Amino acid sequence: MGDAKVIPFDEGDRRRARESAGRPGEPGGPEEERAAGGAGGGLDEALARGFAFLRRRLTGAYEVDEFGFDPELTDEVLLRLLRPLYERYFRVEVRGIENVPAEGGALLVSNHSGTLPLDGLMLQVAVHDRHPARRQLRLLAADLVFRLPVVNELARKAGHTRACAEDARELLDRGELVGVMPEGFKGLGKPFAERYKLQRFGRGGFVATALRARVPIVPCSIVGAEEIYPMIGNSRVLARLLGLPYFPVTPTFPWLGLLGAVPLPTKWTIEFGEPIETADQPSEAAEDPMVMFQLTDQVRETIQHTLYKLLVARRSVFF
Amino acid sequence: MVTTGGPYALGGSFPRGDGGGKVGSRQVRRVDRTVLVTGAARQLSGRFVRQVRRHPAVSRVIAVDTRAPGYPLGEAEFVRADIRQPSIVSALAAHAVDTVVHLDLGPAPGPTGGRAAAKERNVLGTLQLLGACQKLPTLRRLVIGSSTQVYGHPGRGPAVLDEDAPPTAAGGGGFAQDVAEIEEYVRGFARRRPEVAVTVLRFAHLLGAGVDSPFAAYFRLPVLPTVLGYDPRLQFLHEHDALEVLGRAVAGPGDGAEEGEQGAALGPGTYNVAGEGVLLLSQAARRLGRPTVPVARPVTPWLGSALRAAGVRGVSAEQFASLAHGRVVRTARLRAALGGPLEYTTAAAFAEFAAAHGGPLSPEAVTRALDRVEEVVRRG
């Protein structure tokens, strides 16, 4: 944002400026510390910033990394769109953010639920907004995400990539914070009755990747996401027809159409656990199945116990 | 530095020439290399023919194609031959060729002809050429100008591909499959003739001010059709860098002449060749200043064929497939071999192209328009 043009400000035109102030993107909440402008020129500065942003976007003067991550678009547009959902709708409470390293590679491992992967997106907002270093979370997503038009494009621009060992390793080696949800579709599409019961953690490939990259594993537990779409059934016929891993049936979906796809306004808590260091493991640990199983279990148990602890402490699903 | 253990220790193998003059304190052996370049009528190949002649170790350059190139080849000798015909064997043997640079590969066979002709020229041409090379006792070095399209259109697999990534068997034919088959034949050849140093260069999309490549043709369209809901990551290679890398590959390790101003030489092996960094298609279109029109994906094969039939260059069903999924390759191996990155990044190669072929919505024009709007909003 450093190249915002300085434009002389006319005293008599506050009226005009006020008219155009109704548009979104005004500083608020976590944006306050970034709006470093003085008290008087706040509006004007926002305008100048807005135009500088538009100028950069429309002339292509921004950078993307090799994975297609567009940090500016993510910061200024995508996260802004998610923030109301994060702050107002799910009222996410974050604990233990200090367990996420301020720099260097780290692997964030979280439970996965909610029929639609909203938990991943909220986790991204939580890490970015609550962490002092404003870290960007690079999530590893399912193949399906990258097969869908529009979704694949947005996922890449938001910094996510396909869940495969090569990409994870590359990102970790570059010192990025990588997020993975090893339950995958088993967790995302589990029935309501199984909520907060962690599914199998794949084959533990994420542990091997973290061991090879010698980065800490940060266990992360998300409470609240499991109730946003109470999935009471799964239409296998429709799922197969549409090429999806499952087709959710909830009390409202698909009966009420798109209205039924509005998630329930549950109250969320995200807790980051203490990092599990891998740097002290011997280098051949990644090839040792016993070490891998043990570490996988340790991560899984930590997340499961934190989930139970948070559930016991929770007053209600919605408050 | 490059290992000198490669099978091509040129200084010792060819003690011909003027006996080697003393330059400073170091002895530089002058060697007479005979380089044969295929596809001379193609743009990149033609430019390479003219450039490689200036290499101190190269004494003769033989350019081969079925049609005469549309530009002077300088001192190079032109041989009209079809690499698909057995006559290529005699052409190779008659000139005692020691280095073959195969650049006669491309998605289009030439000015005329369709997909089938292209495939025949790519795959059968290479097969025949390799057969001829196998019978050539003087051959020491083979350089193949391949393409990063060998990785197919990776809808799955890693986002950044390195040389060891398995070439996805791109079903449905197309240039990607041609390249995959060609590289398979080349690997077979390398097994049968282990003393020949084989270098496979996988070039990204070529771009530059005067370059005639499928992507250059695409970016010269007045309106750029894109695939709705997809914004591919693109990597470009400047023509200058492509020629540079080809020159280094021909120089070969152990060649005394390359030590000086020519820089490090490329050893045998497979290398991804692409500019550093990526551009998204939407970003490239904005930097170029041309409007885009998104087309729904199911319509694209049909539209591609229709536009192609109508004589519009730069769009085809295959091009649309490239426009849906990007292809990004890791260039660490090339960087290590060359001792540094290529001169042009992807963005720089594209910027040069944009300067020459920019559209009406150039960044300057857009900036001016936005300045005016801002002026109006602020002052009323």
XYZ file of C-alpha atoms in Angstrom:
699
model
C 0.000 0.000 0.000
C 3.066 2.149 0.055
C 2.560 3.640 -3.366
C -0.730 5.406 -2.644
C -0.712 8.692 -4.488
C -0.703 11.850 -2.431
C -3.383 14.104 -3.758
C -4.077 17.611 -2.431
C -7.242 17.690 -0.436
C -9.875 20.374 -0.954
C -11.628 21.507 2.191
C -14.950 22.220 0.465
C -15.521 18.769 -0.864
C -16.162 16.696 2.201
C -19.755 16.429 1.119
C -18.837 14.586 -2.045
C -16.465 12.340 -0.226
C -19.155 11.508 2.287
C -21.479 10.389 -0.478
C -19.052 7.808 -1.717
C -18.246 6.642 1.778
C -21.100 4.162 1.791
C -19.067 1.591 -0.071
C -17.547 -1.322 1.822
C -13.908 -1.515 2.688
C -13.930 1.116 5.395
C -11.535 0.476 8.226
C -13.114 -1.339 11.116
C -12.199 -3.963 13.673
C -8.790 -5.443 12.927
C -8.225 -2.948 10.146
C -7.907 -0.059 12.555
C -4.226 -0.356 13.219
C -3.502 -0.455 9.517
C -5.392 2.756 8.776
C -2.470 4.761 10.064
C -3.827 8.030 8.711
C -4.704 11.004 10.867
C -8.126 11.631 12.290
C -9.095 14.355 9.814
C -8.106 12.802 6.491
C -9.460 9.302 7.182
C -12.103 9.388 4.495
C -9.883 11.019 1.987
C -7.144 8.573 2.655
C -9.523 5.670 2.231
C -10.494 7.116 -1.120
C -6.885 7.514 -2.198
C -6.150 3.984 -1.059
C -9.161 2.671 -2.900
C -8.064 4.274 -6.131
C -4.478 3.143 -5.708
C -5.810 -0.377 -5.221
C -8.022 -0.158 -8.296
C -5.128 1.194 -10.335
C -2.887 -1.698 -9.339
C -5.558 -4.303 -9.949
C -6.710 -3.001 -13.327
C -3.197 -2.647 -14.694
C -2.029 -6.033 -13.417
C 0.689 -4.447 -11.257
C 0.661 -7.074 -8.523
C 2.555 -10.261 -7.825
C 1.366 -13.830 -7.491
C 3.534 -16.709 -6.354
C 4.048 -19.948 -8.258
C 1.001 -21.475 -6.597
C -1.182 -18.627 -7.829
C -1.444 -16.965 -4.392
C -2.433 -13.320 -4.735
C -1.707 -11.756 -1.303
C -3.185 -8.383 -2.169
C -6.476 -9.768 -3.433
C -6.675 -12.076 -0.410
C -6.053 -9.253 2.062
C -8.167 -6.587 0.469
C -11.077 -8.546 -0.963
C -11.379 -12.210 -0.012
C -10.665 -11.860 3.717
C -12.829 -8.752 3.881
C -15.736 -10.740 2.473
C -15.194 -13.535 5.000
C -14.718 -11.231 7.984
C -18.427 -10.458 8.642
C -19.098 -14.210 8.695
C -16.171 -14.655 11.064
C -16.897 -11.755 13.412
C -20.659 -11.347 13.351
C -22.155 -14.641 12.280
C -20.020 -17.310 13.895
C -18.453 -14.923 16.486
C -15.246 -16.951 16.403
C -13.272 -17.026 19.632
C -9.571 -17.810 19.259
C -7.373 -19.347 21.953
C -3.707 -20.184 22.011
C -2.748 -18.162 18.926
C 0.715 -17.778 20.500
C 1.250 -21.474 19.720
C 1.430 -20.622 16.026
C 5.057 -19.738 15.241
C 5.603 -16.149 14.157
C 7.923 -17.140 11.345
C 9.178 -20.143 9.441
C 7.343 -23.183 8.216
C 4.786 -24.924 10.380
C 2.036 -27.448 9.754
C -1.347 -26.663 11.245
C -3.467 -29.801 11.650
C -7.154 -29.362 12.331
C -10.397 -31.286 12.549
C -12.744 -30.936 9.601
C -16.509 -30.767 9.535
C -19.531 -28.837 8.419
C -20.485 -30.249 4.997
C -19.001 -27.172 3.339
C -15.364 -26.346 4.195
C -16.212 -23.102 5.991
C -13.990 -24.179 8.886
C -10.919 -23.939 6.678
C -11.806 -20.407 5.616
C -12.560 -19.284 9.168
C -9.255 -20.782 10.274
C -7.530 -18.703 7.624
C -9.208 -15.517 8.875
C -8.402 -16.427 12.500
C -4.703 -16.926 11.792
C -4.460 -13.778 9.722
C -6.428 -11.470 12.024
C -5.421 -12.737 15.444
C -1.785 -13.582 14.897
C 0.572 -10.667 15.558
C 2.579 -11.535 12.438
C -0.644 -11.577 10.345
C 0.363 -14.872 8.829
C -1.320 -16.244 5.754
C -2.529 -19.810 6.036
C -1.888 -21.971 2.996
C -4.483 -24.705 3.103
C -4.199 -28.051 1.392
C -7.519 -28.712 -0.270
C -9.196 -31.661 -1.986
C -8.901 -32.383 -5.694
C -12.574 -31.534 -6.085
C -11.892 -27.886 -5.220
C -9.527 -27.609 -8.160
C -11.907 -29.287 -10.573
C -14.763 -26.839 -10.002
C -14.807 -23.695 -12.113
C -14.578 -20.380 -10.207
C -13.870 -22.260 -6.962
C -10.488 -23.475 -8.222
C -9.541 -19.982 -9.297
C -10.506 -18.414 -5.955
C -8.845 -21.166 -3.948
C -5.533 -20.651 -5.753
C -5.715 -16.877 -5.350
C -6.458 -17.295 -1.640
C -3.242 -19.280 -1.325
C -4.561 -22.828 -1.189
C -3.226 -25.714 -3.181
C -4.002 -29.339 -3.869
C -3.304 -31.699 -1.010
C -0.236 -33.569 -2.177
C 3.100 -34.199 -0.507
C 5.080 -32.276 -3.165
C 3.135 -29.032 -2.775
C 3.070 -29.272 1.021
C 6.803 -29.820 1.130
C 7.505 -26.957 -1.248
C 5.390 -24.539 0.801
C 6.916 -25.648 4.105
C 10.413 -25.283 2.659
C 9.560 -21.737 1.697
C 8.696 -21.065 5.330
C 4.936 -20.887 4.842
C 2.276 -21.805 7.379
C 0.465 -24.779 5.875
C -2.931 -25.987 7.049
C -4.176 -29.509 6.576
C -7.358 -31.311 7.577
C -6.409 -34.953 7.441
C -9.958 -36.200 7.910
C -10.805 -34.926 4.433
C -14.244 -35.787 3.109
C -14.682 -38.370 5.854
C -14.782 -35.509 8.332
C -16.501 -32.935 6.170
C -19.371 -35.196 5.204
C -19.932 -37.137 8.397
C -23.474 -37.459 9.733
C -24.687 -35.157 12.502
C -24.762 -37.999 15.026
C -20.977 -38.373 14.681
C -20.173 -34.758 15.403
C -16.889 -34.097 17.210
C -15.780 -37.696 16.709
C -12.559 -37.467 14.775
C -12.435 -39.712 11.741
C -9.390 -41.639 10.620
C -6.429 -39.373 9.859
C -5.677 -40.666 6.397
C -2.405 -42.555 6.290
C -0.561 -39.958 8.277
C 1.151 -38.518 5.226
C 1.065 -35.074 6.807
C 3.322 -36.256 9.621
C 5.881 -37.589 7.158
C 5.866 -34.283 5.289
C 6.368 -32.300 8.488
C 9.175 -34.630 9.559
C 10.956 -34.297 6.239
C 10.587 -30.527 6.241
C 11.567 -30.442 9.949
C 8.756 -28.090 10.895
C 6.583 -28.157 14.037
C 3.054 -29.560 13.944
C 0.439 -27.323 15.564
C -2.743 -29.200 16.522
C -5.878 -27.142 16.135
C -9.434 -27.842 17.343
C -12.482 -26.117 15.910
C -15.747 -26.212 17.850
C -18.944 -24.938 16.301
C -18.396 -25.881 12.683
C -19.812 -29.337 13.217
C -23.329 -28.004 13.781
C -23.652 -25.483 10.919
C -25.317 -28.027 8.621
C -26.773 -30.887 10.645
C -26.456 -33.611 8.059
C -29.127 -36.185 8.737
C -28.863 -38.040 5.459
C -26.736 -38.571 2.412
C -28.222 -39.166 -1.017
C -25.720 -41.493 -2.623
C -27.630 -41.515 -5.913
C -27.516 -37.744 -6.272
C -23.890 -37.642 -5.129
C -22.904 -40.119 -7.823
C -24.943 -38.281 -10.434
C -23.236 -34.981 -9.621
C -19.802 -36.508 -9.150
C -19.579 -35.366 -5.531
C -18.214 -37.336 -2.578
C -21.585 -36.993 -0.779
C -24.861 -35.148 -1.192
C -25.967 -33.711 2.134
C -29.536 -33.835 3.346
C -30.212 -31.538 6.294
C -33.529 -30.522 7.890
C -33.575 -27.558 5.476
C -31.527 -28.663 2.469
C -32.436 -29.383 -0.265
C -36.078 -28.849 0.771
C -35.843 -25.054 0.980
C -33.500 -24.752 -1.955
C -30.752 -22.177 -1.614
C -32.360 -20.815 1.562
C -31.733 -24.207 3.101
C -28.021 -23.774 2.382
C -27.736 -20.930 4.920
C -25.582 -22.286 7.755
C -26.867 -22.229 11.345
C -25.381 -19.304 13.332
C -23.414 -21.378 15.806
C -20.810 -19.927 18.160
C -17.300 -21.053 17.234
C -14.143 -21.586 19.227
C -10.767 -22.261 17.619
C -8.016 -23.448 19.932
C -4.404 -23.865 18.849
C -2.524 -26.444 20.888
C 1.126 -26.539 21.797
C 3.385 -27.229 18.825
C 4.841 -30.711 18.499
C 8.463 -30.274 17.483
C 9.848 -32.567 14.792
C 13.322 -31.062 14.464
C 14.691 -33.283 17.240
C 13.544 -36.476 15.509
C 16.257 -38.415 13.669
C 16.287 -37.830 9.944
C 15.193 -41.377 9.172
C 12.045 -40.974 11.300
C 9.965 -40.116 8.240
C 10.654 -43.607 6.897
C 9.797 -45.327 10.181
C 6.125 -46.370 10.228
C 6.092 -46.717 14.031
C 7.231 -43.146 14.611
C 4.700 -41.967 12.072
C 1.789 -43.842 13.672
C 2.815 -42.630 17.072
C 3.021 -38.989 16.003
C -0.219 -39.216 14.042
C -1.944 -40.637 17.095
C -0.456 -37.972 19.324
C -1.779 -35.190 17.090
C -5.164 -36.860 16.750
C -5.521 -37.447 20.488
C -4.535 -33.858 21.276
C -7.192 -32.500 18.933
C -9.838 -34.935 20.193
C -9.162 -34.130 23.860
C -9.212 -30.406 23.221
C -12.535 -30.829 21.418
C -14.052 -32.625 24.429
C -12.626 -30.025 26.799
C -14.099 -27.171 24.756
C -17.452 -28.954 24.417
C -17.755 -29.439 28.169
C -17.012 -25.772 28.762
C -19.463 -24.607 26.098
C -22.689 -23.046 27.394
C -24.776 -23.528 24.283
C -24.381 -24.301 20.614
C -25.473 -20.805 19.643
C -24.059 -18.584 22.404
C 30.467 -25.876 -12.016
C 29.327 -28.580 -14.362
C 30.864 -31.976 -13.887
C 33.317 -32.899 -16.551
C 32.515 -36.563 -16.197
C 30.000 -36.371 -19.015
C 30.488 -38.734 -21.873
C 31.468 -35.885 -24.132
C 35.000 -34.842 -23.341
C 35.203 -32.927 -26.541
C 38.742 -31.640 -26.342
C 40.100 -35.147 -26.455
C 37.707 -36.631 -28.909
C 38.300 -34.276 -31.777
C 41.925 -33.292 -31.995
C 41.383 -31.818 -35.450
C 41.313 -28.162 -36.357
C 44.069 -25.629 -36.203
C 45.880 -27.393 -33.431
C 44.796 -25.060 -30.704
C 46.243 -21.601 -30.220
C 47.443 -20.234 -26.922
C 45.149 -17.655 -25.514
C 46.685 -16.038 -22.500
C 48.058 -18.747 -20.251
C 45.227 -21.191 -20.801
C 45.168 -23.408 -23.807
C 41.915 -23.275 -25.696
C 41.422 -26.128 -28.073
C 39.783 -25.156 -31.308
C 37.573 -27.998 -32.355
C 35.639 -28.453 -35.526
C 32.142 -29.352 -34.582
C 29.525 -30.143 -37.154
C 26.074 -29.337 -35.905
C 22.899 -30.440 -37.647
C 19.737 -28.513 -36.818
C 16.310 -29.791 -37.829
C 13.247 -27.715 -38.591
C 15.292 -24.860 -40.034
C 12.200 -23.224 -41.513
C 10.789 -22.754 -38.032
C 11.528 -19.438 -36.407
C 13.420 -20.549 -33.304
C 15.394 -23.132 -35.246
C 16.362 -20.618 -37.924
C 17.590 -18.146 -35.342
C 19.519 -20.853 -33.577
C 21.214 -21.862 -36.837
C 22.501 -18.321 -37.269
C 23.609 -18.068 -33.653
C 25.354 -21.397 -33.253
C 27.578 -20.630 -36.232
C 29.257 -17.936 -34.167
C 30.245 -20.432 -31.480
C 34.039 -20.811 -31.596
C 33.939 -24.602 -31.402
C 31.482 -24.998 -34.256
C 32.872 -25.051 -37.768
C 29.910 -26.267 -39.787
C 26.190 -25.918 -39.374
C 23.798 -27.953 -41.445
C 20.196 -26.843 -41.450
C 17.560 -29.362 -42.455
C 13.931 -28.904 -43.364
C 11.454 -29.969 -46.004
C 10.969 -26.408 -47.208
C 13.468 -23.651 -47.659
C 13.509 -21.195 -44.775
C 12.107 -17.764 -45.502
C 15.224 -15.979 -44.294
C 18.955 -16.183 -44.972
C 20.764 -18.818 -42.934
C 24.089 -17.039 -43.080
C 27.016 -19.360 -43.440
C 25.010 -22.445 -42.632
C 24.433 -25.047 -45.288
C 20.830 -25.846 -46.038
C 19.894 -29.425 -46.889
C 16.395 -30.033 -48.105
C 15.519 -33.339 -46.517
C 12.556 -34.864 -44.788
C 13.488 -36.334 -41.438
C 10.652 -38.796 -41.925
C 12.448 -40.333 -44.914
C 15.432 -42.703 -44.710
C 17.387 -40.229 -46.846
C 18.205 -38.385 -43.624
C 20.670 -41.190 -42.814
C 22.872 -40.327 -45.773
C 22.642 -36.617 -45.003
C 23.892 -37.241 -41.473
C 26.670 -39.607 -42.521
C 27.864 -37.527 -45.468
C 28.635 -34.563 -43.239
C 30.073 -36.582 -40.335
C 27.705 -34.820 -37.967
C 28.678 -34.968 -34.303
C 25.882 -32.880 -32.799
C 22.192 -33.082 -33.660
C 19.813 -30.396 -32.411
C 16.243 -31.503 -32.975
C 13.935 -28.498 -33.045
C 11.407 -29.739 -35.560
C 8.667 -30.137 -32.977
C 5.539 -28.090 -32.682
C 1.790 -28.181 -32.317
C 1.379 -27.033 -35.929
C 3.173 -28.836 -38.763
C 3.920 -25.672 -40.694
C 1.890 -23.230 -42.727
C -0.566 -25.906 -43.793
C -1.807 -29.229 -42.544
C -3.858 -30.328 -39.602
C -3.412 -32.249 -36.436
C -2.637 -35.570 -38.140
C 0.156 -34.002 -40.199
C 1.593 -32.391 -37.083
C 1.591 -35.680 -35.236
C 3.243 -37.475 -38.113
C 5.952 -34.863 -38.337
C 6.538 -34.740 -34.582
C 6.445 -38.394 -33.685
C 7.442 -40.206 -36.869
C 9.989 -37.537 -37.712
C 11.684 -37.977 -34.343
C 11.539 -41.753 -34.595
C 13.207 -41.682 -38.011
C 15.788 -39.127 -36.914
C 16.705 -41.161 -33.838
C 17.000 -44.258 -36.032
C 19.407 -42.400 -38.274
C 21.331 -41.078 -35.274
C 21.768 -44.562 -33.937
C 23.627 -45.569 -37.084
C 25.883 -42.528 -36.933
C 29.233 -43.446 -35.348
C 30.444 -39.839 -35.184
C 27.504 -38.638 -33.075
C 28.477 -37.346 -29.634
C 25.676 -35.064 -28.656
C 21.914 -34.895 -29.089
C 19.778 -31.943 -27.970
C 15.983 -32.164 -28.100
C 13.871 -29.006 -28.006
C 10.937 -30.458 -26.072
C 8.111 -28.633 -24.323
C 6.722 -28.316 -20.812
C 3.487 -29.535 -22.392
C 4.909 -32.997 -21.769
C 3.343 -32.663 -18.307
C -0.057 -32.542 -19.965
C -2.757 -30.354 -18.540
C -2.407 -31.243 -14.909
C -5.857 -31.041 -13.441
C -4.360 -33.059 -10.620
C -0.857 -33.609 -9.328
C 1.443 -31.034 -7.787
C 1.107 -27.328 -8.570
C 4.795 -26.935 -9.375
C 6.182 -29.729 -11.517
C 9.782 -30.812 -11.523
C 11.622 -32.865 -14.099
C 10.978 -36.112 -12.268
C 7.213 -35.699 -12.250
C 5.733 -38.510 -14.312
C 4.553 -37.225 -17.685
C 0.805 -37.548 -17.408
C -0.394 -39.612 -20.319
C -2.575 -36.869 -21.720
C -5.409 -38.753 -23.314
C -7.127 -37.518 -26.418
C -3.987 -36.910 -28.423
C -2.727 -33.427 -28.951
C 0.755 -31.982 -28.854
C 1.171 -32.943 -25.186
C 0.894 -36.590 -26.108
C 3.272 -36.157 -29.048
C 5.903 -34.721 -26.748
C 5.391 -37.477 -24.188
C 5.879 -40.119 -26.896
C 8.903 -38.344 -28.331
C 10.603 -38.155 -24.953
C 9.951 -41.846 -24.462
C 11.755 -42.586 -27.748
C 14.596 -40.288 -26.738
C 15.007 -42.150 -23.439
C 15.146 -45.392 -25.414
C 17.832 -43.917 -27.657
C 19.855 -42.759 -24.650
C 19.802 -46.318 -23.319
C 20.986 -47.774 -26.603
C 23.736 -45.205 -27.173
C 25.006 -44.412 -23.677
C 28.113 -42.665 -25.028
C 25.976 -39.961 -26.666
C 25.204 -37.066 -24.316
C 21.458 -36.485 -24.596
C 19.997 -33.217 -23.342
C 16.235 -32.741 -23.309
C 15.151 -29.131 -22.894
C 11.524 -28.644 -21.919
C 10.691 -25.146 -23.051
C 7.821 -23.150 -21.568
C 5.659 -20.987 -23.844
C 7.997 -18.952 -26.026
C 7.459 -15.236 -26.069
C 9.351 -12.218 -27.267
C 8.859 -9.206 -29.466
C 8.928 -11.017 -32.804
C 8.139 -14.549 -31.743
C 5.690 -16.642 -33.690
C 4.372 -19.192 -31.186
C 0.853 -20.380 -30.343
C 0.739 -18.207 -27.222
C 2.149 -15.203 -29.072
C -0.612 -15.629 -31.664
C -3.170 -15.902 -28.874
C -2.017 -12.707 -27.197
C -2.196 -10.864 -30.508
C -5.947 -11.514 -30.800
C -7.989 -8.319 -30.404
C -10.144 -9.961 -27.724
C -8.796 -12.821 -25.634
C -11.201 -15.723 -25.115
C -10.718 -17.305 -21.688
C -12.330 -20.262 -19.958
C -15.067 -19.136 -17.573
C -14.130 -19.792 -13.960
C -10.477 -20.621 -14.630
C -7.478 -18.332 -14.346
C -4.395 -20.334 -15.281
C -0.894 -19.678 -14.038
C 1.376 -19.111 -17.020
C 5.129 -19.241 -17.417
C 6.920 -17.731 -20.361
C 10.349 -18.129 -21.833
C 12.010 -15.331 -23.746
C 13.359 -16.341 -27.123
C 16.762 -14.926 -26.192
C 16.964 -17.276 -23.212
C 15.793 -20.247 -25.278
C 18.624 -19.639 -27.756
C 21.074 -19.113 -24.918
C 20.162 -22.414 -23.272
C 20.329 -24.246 -26.596
C 23.805 -22.810 -27.142
C 24.940 -23.961 -23.727
C 23.525 -27.414 -24.379
C 25.413 -27.680 -27.676
C 28.626 -26.458 -26.077
C 28.606 -29.424 -23.787
C 30.760 -30.062 -20.738
C 34.500 -30.358 -21.171
C 34.546 -28.021 -24.121
C 37.407 -25.645 -23.492
C 35.826 -22.893 -25.541
C 32.802 -22.462 -23.337
C 34.728 -21.541 -20.235
C 35.158 -17.885 -21.138
C 32.413 -15.559 -22.200
C 30.054 -18.388 -23.053
C 29.401 -19.312 -19.435
C 28.718 -22.732 -17.967
C 27.606 -25.458 -20.303
C 24.671 -27.784 -19.798
C 25.389 -31.424 -19.204
C 23.237 -34.303 -20.348
C 19.858 -34.713 -18.720
C 16.395 -33.236 -18.758
C 15.847 -29.594 -17.874
C 12.769 -27.431 -17.474
C 13.427 -24.124 -19.190
C 11.142 -21.284 -18.120
C 11.404 -17.730 -16.866
C 11.261 -17.178 -13.116
C 7.875 -16.384 -11.607
C 4.360 -16.741 -12.961
C 1.632 -14.541 -14.364
C -2.056 -15.292 -14.139
C -3.886 -15.077 -17.442
C -6.117 -12.281 -16.116
C -3.046 -10.403 -14.954
C -1.293 -10.907 -18.293
C -4.342 -9.628 -20.172
C -4.379 -6.482 -18.017
C -0.680 -5.854 -18.506
C -1.174 -6.378 -22.216
C -4.251 -4.173 -22.343
C -6.640 -6.478 -24.145
C -10.192 -7.296 -23.076
C -11.080 -10.890 -22.234
C -14.260 -12.801 -22.990
C -14.958 -15.776 -20.732
C -16.360 -18.800 -22.520
C -18.104 -21.656 -20.705
C -15.847 -24.691 -20.640
C -18.183 -27.177 -22.377
C -18.348 -24.830 -25.372
C -14.586 -24.369 -25.717
C -13.676 -27.448 -27.843
C -16.416 -26.547 -30.256
C -15.478 -22.869 -30.348
C -11.805 -23.719 -30.697
C -12.416 -25.905 -33.734
C -14.775 -23.339 -35.260
C -12.324 -20.468 -34.873
C -9.519 -22.577 -36.179
C -11.579 -23.557 -39.201
C -12.329 -19.866 -39.744
C -8.600 -19.252 -39.978
C -8.174 -17.515 -36.634
C -4.728 -18.346 -35.304
C -3.958 -18.632 -31.626
C -7.073 -20.460 -30.490
C -7.728 -24.144 -30.747
C -9.335 -26.791 -28.636
C -5.898 -27.605 -27.281
C -5.133 -23.989 -26.514
C -8.311 -23.790 -24.467
C -7.190 -26.794 -22.474
C -3.992 -24.882 -21.648
C -6.127 -21.921 -20.658
C -8.126 -23.912 -18.135
C -5.290 -25.310 -16.059
C -1.965 -23.592 -15.716
C 1.303 -25.410 -15.864
C 4.170 -24.280 -13.676
C 7.521 -26.033 -13.687
C 10.381 -25.900 -11.250
C 13.571 -24.584 -12.847
C 15.975 -25.259 -9.974
C 17.923 -27.848 -11.964
C 18.576 -25.459 -14.847
C 19.462 -22.647 -12.448
C 21.998 -24.860 -10.712
C 23.528 -25.961 -14.019
C 23.753 -22.458 -15.413
C 24.904 -20.952 -12.138
C 22.041 -18.458 -12.044
C 18.585 -17.674 -13.330
C 17.743 -16.901 -16.937
C 18.035 -13.315 -18.052
C 14.315 -12.761 -18.548
C 11.747 -13.536 -15.901
C 8.253 -14.544 -17.004
C 7.081 -11.006 -16.285
C 9.991 -9.431 -18.177
C 9.479 -11.657 -21.225
C 5.815 -10.753 -21.196
C 6.528 -7.051 -20.698
C 8.677 -7.006 -23.806
C 5.948 -8.711 -25.777
C 3.348 -6.298 -24.370
C 5.473 -3.301 -25.337
C 5.435 -4.496 -28.930
C 1.895 -5.851 -29.159
C -0.002 -3.946 -26.475
C -3.749 -3.453 -26.822
C -6.029 -0.451 -26.369
C -6.515 -0.925 -22.589
C -2.832 -0.521 -21.815
C -1.877 0.111 -18.181
C -1.054 3.720 -19.038
C -4.474 4.315 -20.602
C -6.235 2.650 -17.663
C -4.219 4.703 -15.183
C -5.058 7.937 -17.002
C -8.767 7.060 -17.039
C -8.709 6.210 -13.329
C -6.877 9.456 -12.565
C -9.680 11.343 -14.285
C -12.367 9.450 -12.378
C -10.579 10.115 -9.106
C -10.346 13.779 -10.005
C -14.087 13.901 -10.628
C -14.948 12.053 -7.433
C -12.755 14.306 -5.338
C -13.498 17.688 -6.864
C -16.998 17.160 -8.172
